[in-house]
Amino acid sequence: MRRLLAAILLLLGATAARADIKWEIVKTLPHDTRAFTQGLFIADGQLYESTGIVGRSELRVLSLDEAKLLRSKPIRTDLFGEGIAPWKDRLVSITWQSGLGFVWRRKDFKQVKSFSYPGEGWGLTSDEHSLIMSDGTAELRFLDPETHKERQRITVTWDGVPVQNLNELEYARGAVYANIWYSPMIAKIDPKTGAVTDWINLSELVASNIGRDSGAVLNGIAWDEKAELLYVTGKNWPHLYALRLTQ
C-alpha cells in the first residue's frame, strides 16, 4: 500500500497542474451509499450500474433524471462484480479475480452466456468495434465483442511513463476515459496509442464525498451522448454528478 500511495502522489504532482479539462456541475443526484460502484454507463435513456463486494454484487438500472432504482439483479454470491459495458441490446459484465464474464439481455437482465479471460477484471467499456477492458495495470485489452477473445492490448502512458491502476472506463467522443484507483484524476486516453492526452481533476468532489471511508474512491464514469454530459460517482458515495466539460 505504501508503494501505491507513493505512486499516486507522484501521479498527482505530475498531473494536477496539467488537468486542462475544466468542468461544472449541471446536476447533483442521490446515490445509494451501499452501492460499491464498479461500472457505469448510459443506454436506452437510463443509467446502468454494477456494484462489487462478494455476496453483494449486482447489476442495476437507474432513471437518468432522478437516479431512482428501477431494477436490479444480483450476480452469483461467490463473485465480486466489476465493470460493465453495452454491446448492441446486451450488457457485458466482468468480475474481479475469478476470470469470469457474463453477457446479459439488457431489457430484463436475463443471462445469455458466460466467458472467461486470464488475470483480473477491473473496468469495461465499448467502442464501435471492441470491448475495452482494464485489469488494474497500465494496460488496456481490446476484446472481440462476440467471441470475447483478446485482439490486442496497449500500454497507457503519461509523458512516456506507464499509468498503473487503470480502473473504471468509459468511451466517449473517440477517447477512453479512465478512473485511476485511489486517485481523484480521470485520464483521457488515445485508444490508438495509449497516450494520456489530458486529465480531469475531481479532487473537489472526492473531498466532499469520501468522508472517513478510505475505500470510497472515485469510480464510475458514464457519458450521456444526447446531453453531452459526463456522469461521475464513487464507491459508496452519497451523490452522483452530471458534469459539463470544457477545455
PDB file of C-alpha atoms in Angstrom:
ATOM      1  CA  MET A   1       0.000   0.000   0.000  1.00  0.00           C
ATOM      2  CA  ARG A   2       2.882   2.406   0.711  1.00  0.00           C
ATOM      3  CA  ARG A   3       4.216   1.909  -2.809  1.00  0.00           C
ATOM      4  CA  LEU A   4       0.730   2.519  -4.200  1.00  0.00           C
ATOM      5  CA  LEU A   5       0.323   5.739  -2.208  1.00  0.00           C
ATOM      6  CA  ALA A   6       3.764   6.932  -3.283  1.00  0.00           C
ATOM      7  CA  ALA A   7       2.925   6.269  -6.930  1.00  0.00           C
ATOM      8  CA  ILE A   8      -0.357   8.150  -6.556  1.00  0.00           C
ATOM      9  CA  LEU A   9       1.386  11.150  -5.005  1.00  0.00           C
ATOM     10  CA  LEU A  10       3.828  11.234  -7.913  1.00  0.00           C
ATOM     11  CA  LEU A  11       0.937  10.967 -10.359  1.00  0.00           C
ATOM     12  CA  LEU A  12      -0.957  13.797  -8.678  1.00  0.00           C
ATOM     13  CA  GLY A  13       2.103  16.003  -8.613  1.00  0.00           C
ATOM     14  CA  ALA A  14       2.652  15.430 -12.296  1.00  0.00           C
ATOM     15  CA  THR A  15      -0.933  15.825 -13.449  1.00  0.00           C
ATOM     16  CA  ALA A  16      -2.821  18.223 -11.194  1.00  0.00           C
ATOM     17  CA  ALA A  17      -1.298  21.312 -12.775  1.00  0.00           C
ATOM     18  CA  ARG A  18      -1.807  19.820 -16.245  1.00  0.00           C
ATOM     19  CA  ALA A  19      -5.517  18.985 -15.935  1.00  0.00           C
ATOM     20  CA  ASP A  20      -6.798  21.182 -18.729  1.00  0.00           C
ATOM     21  CA  ILE A  21     -10.315  19.751 -18.938  1.00  0.00           C
ATOM     22  CA  LYS A  22     -12.490  22.046 -16.846  1.00  0.00           C
ATOM     23  CA  TRP A  23     -15.897  21.056 -15.530  1.00  0.00           C
ATOM     24  CA  GLU A  24     -19.012  22.409 -13.924  1.00  0.00           C
ATOM     25  CA  ILE A  25     -21.769  20.588 -12.080  1.00  0.00           C
ATOM     26  CA  VAL A  26     -25.019  20.642 -14.028  1.00  0.00           C
ATOM     27  CA  LYS A  27     -26.946  18.300 -11.783  1.00  0.00           C
ATOM     28  CA  THR A  28     -26.441  16.543  -8.434  1.00  0.00           C
ATOM     29  CA  LEU A  29     -28.349  13.306  -7.896  1.00  0.00           C
ATOM     30  CA  PRO A  30     -28.649  10.951  -4.921  1.00  0.00           C
ATOM     31  CA  HIS A  31     -26.560   7.781  -4.912  1.00  0.00           C
ATOM     32  CA  ASP A  32     -27.044   4.677  -2.788  1.00  0.00           C
ATOM     33  CA  THR A  33     -24.262   4.646  -0.182  1.00  0.00           C
ATOM     34  CA  ARG A  34     -24.489   0.841  -0.126  1.00  0.00           C
ATOM     35  CA  ALA A  35     -23.508   0.704  -3.800  1.00  0.00           C
ATOM     36  CA  PHE A  36     -19.811  -0.154  -4.162  1.00  0.00           C
ATOM     37  CA  THR A  37     -19.755   1.203  -7.711  1.00  0.00           C
ATOM     38  CA  GLN A  38     -17.644  -0.720 -10.194  1.00  0.00           C
ATOM     39  CA  GLY A  39     -19.161   0.165 -13.569  1.00  0.00           C
ATOM     40  CA  LEU A  40     -21.424   2.829 -15.054  1.00  0.00           C
ATOM     41  CA  PHE A  41     -22.851   3.591 -18.488  1.00  0.00           C
ATOM     42  CA  ILE A  42     -25.877   5.219 -20.136  1.00  0.00           C
ATOM     43  CA  ALA A  43     -28.086   3.471 -22.702  1.00  0.00           C
ATOM     44  CA  ASP A  44     -31.801   3.378 -23.553  1.00  0.00           C
ATOM     45  CA  GLY A  45     -32.176   6.730 -21.759  1.00  0.00           C
ATOM     46  CA  GLN A  46     -31.240   5.054 -18.469  1.00  0.00           C
ATOM     47  CA  LEU A  47     -28.227   4.717 -16.213  1.00  0.00           C
ATOM     48  CA  TYR A  48     -26.749   1.242 -15.757  1.00  0.00           C
ATOM     49  CA  GLU A  49     -24.559   0.492 -12.733  1.00  0.00           C
ATOM     50  CA  SER A  50     -22.664  -2.531 -11.454  1.00  0.00           C
ATOM     51  CA  THR A  51     -21.582  -2.946  -7.851  1.00  0.00           C
ATOM     52  CA  GLY A  52     -18.953  -5.081  -6.152  1.00  0.00           C
ATOM     53  CA  ILE A  53     -18.234  -6.979  -2.914  1.00  0.00           C
ATOM     54  CA  VAL A  54     -18.687 -10.749  -2.710  1.00  0.00           C
ATOM     55  CA  GLY A  55     -22.266 -11.544  -1.736  1.00  0.00           C
ATOM     56  CA  ARG A  56     -23.474  -8.024  -2.565  1.00  0.00           C
ATOM     57  CA  SER A  57     -22.578  -7.591  -6.232  1.00  0.00           C
ATOM     58  CA  GLU A  58     -25.411  -6.701  -8.571  1.00  0.00           C
ATOM     59  CA  LEU A  59     -26.496  -5.048 -11.803  1.00  0.00           C
ATOM     60  CA  ARG A  60     -28.756  -2.011 -11.545  1.00  0.00           C
ATOM     61  CA  VAL A  61     -30.830   0.259 -13.772  1.00  0.00           C
ATOM     62  CA  LEU A  62     -31.468   3.812 -12.579  1.00  0.00           C
ATOM     63  CA  SER A  63     -33.601   6.579 -14.011  1.00  0.00           C
ATOM     64  CA  LEU A  64     -31.409   9.206 -15.632  1.00  0.00           C
ATOM     65  CA  ASP A  65     -33.369  12.180 -14.308  1.00  0.00           C
ATOM     66  CA  GLU A  66     -33.543  11.196 -10.617  1.00  0.00           C
ATOM     67  CA  ALA A  67     -31.162   8.214 -10.271  1.00  0.00           C
ATOM     68  CA  LYS A  68     -34.104   6.244  -8.895  1.00  0.00           C
ATOM     69  CA  LEU A  69     -33.584   2.480  -8.805  1.00  0.00           C
ATOM     70  CA  LEU A  70     -35.783   0.845 -11.432  1.00  0.00           C
ATOM     71  CA  ARG A  71     -34.490  -2.721 -11.490  1.00  0.00           C
ATOM     72  CA  SER A  72     -31.672  -4.800 -10.022  1.00  0.00           C
ATOM     73  CA  LYS A  73     -30.207  -8.259 -10.458  1.00  0.00           C
ATOM     74  CA  PRO A  74     -27.746  -9.933  -8.085  1.00  0.00           C
ATOM     75  CA  ILE A  75     -24.880 -11.835  -9.629  1.00  0.00           C
ATOM     76  CA  ARG A  76     -23.522 -15.089  -8.198  1.00  0.00           C
ATOM     77  CA  THR A  77     -22.874 -14.667  -4.495  1.00  0.00           C
ATOM     78  CA  ASP A  78     -19.335 -16.056  -4.764  1.00  0.00           C
ATOM     79  CA  LEU A  79     -18.283 -13.403  -7.290  1.00  0.00           C
ATOM     80  CA  PHE A  80     -17.005  -9.840  -6.966  1.00  0.00           C
ATOM     81  CA  GLY A  81     -18.688  -7.758  -9.674  1.00  0.00           C
ATOM     82  CA  GLU A  82     -16.623  -5.293 -11.665  1.00  0.00           C
ATOM     83  CA  GLY A  83     -17.032  -3.276 -14.885  1.00  0.00           C
ATOM     84  CA  ILE A  84     -19.932  -3.320 -17.349  1.00  0.00           C
ATOM     85  CA  ALA A  85     -20.373  -2.184 -20.942  1.00  0.00           C
ATOM     86  CA  PRO A  86     -23.150  -2.083 -23.539  1.00  0.00           C
ATOM     87  CA  TRP A  87     -22.984  -4.088 -26.744  1.00  0.00           C
ATOM     88  CA  LYS A  88     -25.996  -3.912 -29.069  1.00  0.00           C
ATOM     89  CA  ASP A  89     -29.049  -4.842 -26.936  1.00  0.00           C
ATOM     90  CA  ARG A  90     -26.935  -6.572 -24.325  1.00  0.00           C
ATOM     91  CA  LEU A  91     -24.864  -5.805 -21.270  1.00  0.00           C
ATOM     92  CA  VAL A  92     -21.454  -7.366 -20.736  1.00  0.00           C
ATOM     93  CA  SER A  93     -20.054  -7.663 -17.212  1.00  0.00           C
ATOM     94  CA  ILE A  94     -16.773  -8.873 -15.751  1.00  0.00           C
ATOM     95  CA  THR A  95     -15.640  -9.989 -12.310  1.00  0.00           C
ATOM     96  CA  TRP A  96     -12.532  -9.285 -10.301  1.00  0.00           C
ATOM     97  CA  GLN A  97     -10.376 -12.350  -9.620  1.00  0.00           C
ATOM     98  CA  SER A  98     -12.474 -15.234 -10.926  1.00  0.00           C
ATOM     99  CA  GLY A  99     -11.715 -14.733 -14.632  1.00  0.00           C
ATOM    100  CA  LEU A 100     -15.419 -14.890 -15.464  1.00  0.00           C
ATOM    101  CA  GLY A 101     -17.501 -12.571 -17.593  1.00  0.00           C
ATOM    102  CA  PHE A 102     -21.189 -12.621 -18.467  1.00  0.00           C
ATOM    103  CA  VAL A 103     -23.487 -11.428 -21.225  1.00  0.00           C
ATOM    104  CA  TRP A 104     -26.963 -10.305 -20.183  1.00  0.00           C
ATOM    105  CA  ARG A 105     -30.041  -9.205 -22.095  1.00  0.00           C
ATOM    106  CA  ARG A 106     -30.364  -5.541 -21.177  1.00  0.00           C
ATOM    107  CA  LYS A 107     -34.146  -5.333 -21.103  1.00  0.00           C
ATOM    108  CA  ASP A 108     -34.584  -7.911 -18.335  1.00  0.00           C
ATOM    109  CA  PHE A 109     -31.067  -8.956 -17.170  1.00  0.00           C
ATOM    110  CA  LYS A 110     -31.557 -12.494 -18.402  1.00  0.00           C
ATOM    111  CA  GLN A 111     -28.154 -14.185 -18.665  1.00  0.00           C
ATOM    112  CA  VAL A 112     -27.309 -15.113 -22.255  1.00  0.00           C
ATOM    113  CA  LYS A 113     -23.885 -16.698 -21.794  1.00  0.00           C
ATOM    114  CA  SER A 114     -20.608 -16.585 -19.886  1.00  0.00           C
ATOM    115  CA  PHE A 115     -16.969 -16.374 -20.970  1.00  0.00           C
ATOM    116  CA  SER A 116     -13.524 -16.490 -19.421  1.00  0.00           C
ATOM    117  CA  TYR A 117     -10.347 -14.401 -19.557  1.00  0.00           C
ATOM    118  CA  PRO A 118      -6.916 -14.574 -17.893  1.00  0.00           C
ATOM    119  CA  GLY A 119      -5.954 -12.330 -14.994  1.00  0.00           C
ATOM    120  CA  GLU A 120      -8.126  -9.828 -13.182  1.00  0.00           C
ATOM    121  CA  GLY A 121     -11.098  -7.841 -14.446  1.00  0.00           C
ATOM    122  CA  TRP A 122     -11.496  -4.188 -13.392  1.00  0.00           C
ATOM    123  CA  GLY A 123     -13.140  -1.741 -15.802  1.00  0.00           C
ATOM    124  CA  LEU A 124     -15.032  -2.288 -19.047  1.00  0.00           C
ATOM    125  CA  THR A 125     -16.345  -0.110 -21.862  1.00  0.00           C
ATOM    126  CA  SER A 126     -17.065  -0.447 -25.578  1.00  0.00           C
ATOM    127  CA  ASP A 127     -16.460   1.466 -28.785  1.00  0.00           C
ATOM    128  CA  GLU A 128     -17.907   0.735 -32.227  1.00  0.00           C
ATOM    129  CA  HIS A 129     -15.755  -2.365 -32.707  1.00  0.00           C
ATOM    130  CA  SER A 130     -14.472  -3.744 -29.403  1.00  0.00           C
ATOM    131  CA  LEU A 131     -14.940  -4.242 -25.716  1.00  0.00           C
ATOM    132  CA  ILE A 132     -12.152  -2.422 -23.869  1.00  0.00           C
ATOM    133  CA  MET A 133     -11.075  -3.843 -20.519  1.00  0.00           C
ATOM    134  CA  SER A 134      -8.715  -2.798 -17.726  1.00  0.00           C
ATOM    135  CA  ASP A 135      -7.094  -5.182 -15.267  1.00  0.00           C
ATOM    136  CA  GLY A 136      -5.539  -2.878 -12.668  1.00  0.00           C
ATOM    137  CA  THR A 137      -2.273  -2.499 -14.566  1.00  0.00           C
ATOM    138  CA  ALA A 138      -1.284   0.128 -17.143  1.00  0.00           C
ATOM    139  CA  GLU A 139      -2.703  -1.988 -19.968  1.00  0.00           C
ATOM    140  CA  LEU A 140      -5.996  -1.889 -21.833  1.00  0.00           C
ATOM    141  CA  ARG A 141      -7.217  -5.062 -23.532  1.00  0.00           C
ATOM    142  CA  PHE A 142      -9.355  -4.939 -26.675  1.00  0.00           C
ATOM    143  CA  LEU A 143     -11.752  -7.893 -26.887  1.00  0.00           C
ATOM    144  CA  ASP A 144     -13.880  -9.175 -29.729  1.00  0.00           C
ATOM    145  CA  PRO A 145     -17.427  -8.272 -28.564  1.00  0.00           C
ATOM    146  CA  GLU A 146     -18.897 -11.543 -29.863  1.00  0.00           C
ATOM    147  CA  THR A 147     -16.249 -14.149 -29.004  1.00  0.00           C
ATOM    148  CA  HIS A 148     -14.676 -12.161 -26.115  1.00  0.00           C
ATOM    149  CA  LYS A 149     -11.214 -13.206 -27.234  1.00  0.00           C
ATOM    150  CA  GLU A 150      -8.408 -10.677 -26.892  1.00  0.00           C
ATOM    151  CA  ARG A 151      -7.476  -8.917 -30.131  1.00  0.00           C
ATOM    152  CA  GLN A 152      -4.754  -6.616 -28.851  1.00  0.00           C
ATOM    153  CA  ARG A 153      -3.620  -4.610 -25.874  1.00  0.00           C
ATOM    154  CA  ILE A 154      -1.949  -1.246 -25.392  1.00  0.00           C
ATOM    155  CA  THR A 155       0.007   0.329 -22.550  1.00  0.00           C
ATOM    156  CA  VAL A 156      -1.367   3.624 -21.234  1.00  0.00           C
ATOM    157  CA  THR A 157       1.341   6.230 -20.653  1.00  0.00           C
ATOM    158  CA  TRP A 158       1.711   9.819 -19.481  1.00  0.00           C
ATOM    159  CA  ASP A 159       4.842  11.544 -20.757  1.00  0.00           C
ATOM    160  CA  GLY A 160       6.156   8.091 -21.634  1.00  0.00           C
ATOM    161  CA  VAL A 161       5.610   6.641 -18.145  1.00  0.00           C
ATOM    162  CA  PRO A 162       3.053   3.798 -17.711  1.00  0.00           C
ATOM    163  CA  VAL A 163      -0.074   4.819 -15.772  1.00  0.00           C
ATOM    164  CA  GLN A 164      -0.856   1.985 -13.368  1.00  0.00           C
ATOM    165  CA  ASN A 165      -4.120   1.100 -11.604  1.00  0.00           C
ATOM    166  CA  LEU A 166      -6.465   1.830 -14.503  1.00  0.00           C
ATOM    167  CA  ASN A 167      -9.946   1.163 -13.172  1.00  0.00           C
ATOM    168  CA  GLU A 168     -13.451   2.050 -14.450  1.00  0.00           C
ATOM    169  CA  LEU A 169     -13.598   3.036 -18.121  1.00  0.00           C
ATOM    170  CA  GLU A 170     -15.848   4.993 -20.473  1.00  0.00           C
ATOM    171  CA  TYR A 171     -15.548   5.533 -24.217  1.00  0.00           C
ATOM    172  CA  ALA A 172     -16.706   8.959 -25.416  1.00  0.00           C
ATOM    173  CA  ARG A 173     -16.011  11.125 -28.447  1.00  0.00           C
ATOM    174  CA  GLY A 174     -13.155   8.968 -29.690  1.00  0.00           C
ATOM    175  CA  ALA A 175     -11.329   8.726 -26.356  1.00  0.00           C
ATOM    176  CA  VAL A 176     -11.241   6.357 -23.406  1.00  0.00           C
ATOM    177  CA  TYR A 177     -11.744   7.988 -20.011  1.00  0.00           C
ATOM    178  CA  ALA A 178     -10.313   6.044 -17.056  1.00  0.00           C
ATOM    179  CA  ASN A 179     -10.512   6.288 -13.305  1.00  0.00           C
ATOM    180  CA  ILE A 180      -7.168   5.729 -11.595  1.00  0.00           C
ATOM    181  CA  TRP A 181      -7.638   3.693  -8.424  1.00  0.00           C
ATOM    182  CA  TYR A 182      -7.197   5.851  -5.299  1.00  0.00           C
ATOM    183  CA  SER A 183      -6.779   8.984  -7.411  1.00  0.00           C
ATOM    184  CA  PRO A 184      -9.123  11.959  -7.961  1.00  0.00           C
ATOM    185  CA  MET A 185      -7.911  12.154 -11.565  1.00  0.00           C
ATOM    186  CA  ILE A 186      -9.642  10.858 -14.695  1.00  0.00           C
ATOM    187  CA  ALA A 187      -7.309  10.182 -17.615  1.00  0.00           C
ATOM    188  CA  LYS A 188      -8.321  10.928 -21.204  1.00  0.00           C
ATOM    189  CA  ILE A 189      -6.620   8.279 -23.338  1.00  0.00           C
ATOM    190  CA  ASP A 190      -5.979   7.984 -27.057  1.00  0.00           C
ATOM    191  CA  PRO A 191      -7.147   4.397 -27.748  1.00  0.00           C
ATOM    192  CA  LYS A 192      -4.815   4.090 -30.752  1.00  0.00           C
ATOM    193  CA  THR A 193      -1.574   4.934 -28.968  1.00  0.00           C
ATOM    194  CA  GLY A 194      -2.360   4.600 -25.252  1.00  0.00           C
ATOM    195  CA  ALA A 195      -1.083   8.129 -24.614  1.00  0.00           C
ATOM    196  CA  VAL A 196      -2.911  10.182 -21.992  1.00  0.00           C
ATOM    197  CA  THR A 197      -3.814  13.413 -23.759  1.00  0.00           C
ATOM    198  CA  ASP A 198      -5.425  15.247 -20.848  1.00  0.00           C
ATOM    199  CA  TRP A 199      -6.793  14.913 -17.322  1.00  0.00           C
ATOM    200  CA  ILE A 200      -9.894  15.804 -15.328  1.00  0.00           C
ATOM    201  CA  ASN A 201      -9.134  16.728 -11.729  1.00  0.00           C
ATOM    202  CA  LEU A 202     -12.092  15.885  -9.448  1.00  0.00           C
ATOM    203  CA  SER A 203     -10.344  16.473  -6.116  1.00  0.00           C
ATOM    204  CA  GLU A 204     -13.174  18.745  -5.019  1.00  0.00           C
ATOM    205  CA  LEU A 205     -15.817  16.046  -5.471  1.00  0.00           C
ATOM    206  CA  VAL A 206     -13.683  13.380  -3.814  1.00  0.00           C
ATOM    207  CA  ALA A 207     -13.115  15.588  -0.762  1.00  0.00           C
ATOM    208  CA  SER A 208     -16.846  16.180  -0.317  1.00  0.00           C
ATOM    209  CA  ASN A 209     -17.840  12.513  -0.654  1.00  0.00           C
ATOM    210  CA  ILE A 210     -15.132  10.250   0.711  1.00  0.00           C
ATOM    211  CA  GLY A 211     -15.599  11.102   4.404  1.00  0.00           C
ATOM    212  CA  ARG A 212     -13.734   8.701   6.695  1.00  0.00           C
ATOM    213  CA  ASP A 213     -14.054   5.749   4.336  1.00  0.00           C
ATOM    214  CA  SER A 214     -10.701   5.400   2.560  1.00  0.00           C
ATOM    215  CA  GLY A 215     -12.234   2.821   0.227  1.00  0.00           C
ATOM    216  CA  ALA A 216     -14.859   5.271  -1.049  1.00  0.00           C
ATOM    217  CA  VAL A 217     -12.772   6.211  -4.054  1.00  0.00           C
ATOM    218  CA  LEU A 218     -13.814   7.962  -7.245  1.00  0.00           C
ATOM    219  CA  ASN A 219     -15.123   5.223  -9.548  1.00  0.00           C
ATOM    220  CA  GLY A 220     -17.835   5.408 -12.166  1.00  0.00           C
ATOM    221  CA  ILE A 221     -17.883   7.311 -15.473  1.00  0.00           C
ATOM    222  CA  ALA A 222     -20.830   7.444 -17.885  1.00  0.00           C
ATOM    223  CA  TRP A 223     -21.198   9.621 -20.979  1.00  0.00           C
ATOM    224  CA  ASP A 224     -24.628  10.980 -21.920  1.00  0.00           C
ATOM    225  CA  GLU A 225     -24.171  11.489 -25.655  1.00  0.00           C
ATOM    226  CA  LYS A 226     -27.517  13.234 -26.128  1.00  0.00           C
ATOM    227  CA  ALA A 227     -26.987  15.849 -23.411  1.00  0.00           C
ATOM    228  CA  GLU A 228     -23.177  15.850 -23.755  1.00  0.00           C
ATOM    229  CA  LEU A 229     -22.734  15.406 -20.021  1.00  0.00           C
ATOM    230  CA  LEU A 230     -20.314  13.231 -18.066  1.00  0.00           C
ATOM    231  CA  TYR A 231     -21.843  11.417 -15.078  1.00  0.00           C
ATOM    232  CA  VAL A 232     -19.440  10.501 -12.268  1.00  0.00           C
ATOM    233  CA  THR A 233     -19.695   8.933  -8.834  1.00  0.00           C
ATOM    234  CA  GLY A 234     -17.672   6.793  -6.436  1.00  0.00           C
ATOM    235  CA  LYS A 235     -17.818   3.693  -4.292  1.00  0.00           C
ATOM    236  CA  ASN A 236     -20.457   4.200  -1.571  1.00  0.00           C
ATOM    237  CA  TRP A 237     -20.777   7.884  -2.433  1.00  0.00           C
ATOM    238  CA  PRO A 238     -23.974   9.713  -1.417  1.00  0.00           C
ATOM    239  CA  HIS A 239     -24.046  11.656  -4.683  1.00  0.00           C
ATOM    240  CA  LEU A 240     -23.797  11.209  -8.425  1.00  0.00           C
ATOM    241  CA  TYR A 241     -22.925  14.218 -10.573  1.00  0.00           C
ATOM    242  CA  ALA A 242     -23.645  15.276 -14.143  1.00  0.00           C
ATOM    243  CA  LEU A 243     -20.769  17.437 -15.365  1.00  0.00           C
ATOM    244  CA  ARG A 244     -20.351  19.679 -18.381  1.00  0.00           C
ATOM    245  CA  LEU A 245     -16.802  19.585 -19.685  1.00  0.00           C
ATOM    246  CA  THR A 246     -14.915  22.470 -21.282  1.00  0.00           C
ATOM    247  CA  GLN A 247     -11.329  22.848 -22.496  1.00  0.00           C
TER     248      GLN A 247
END
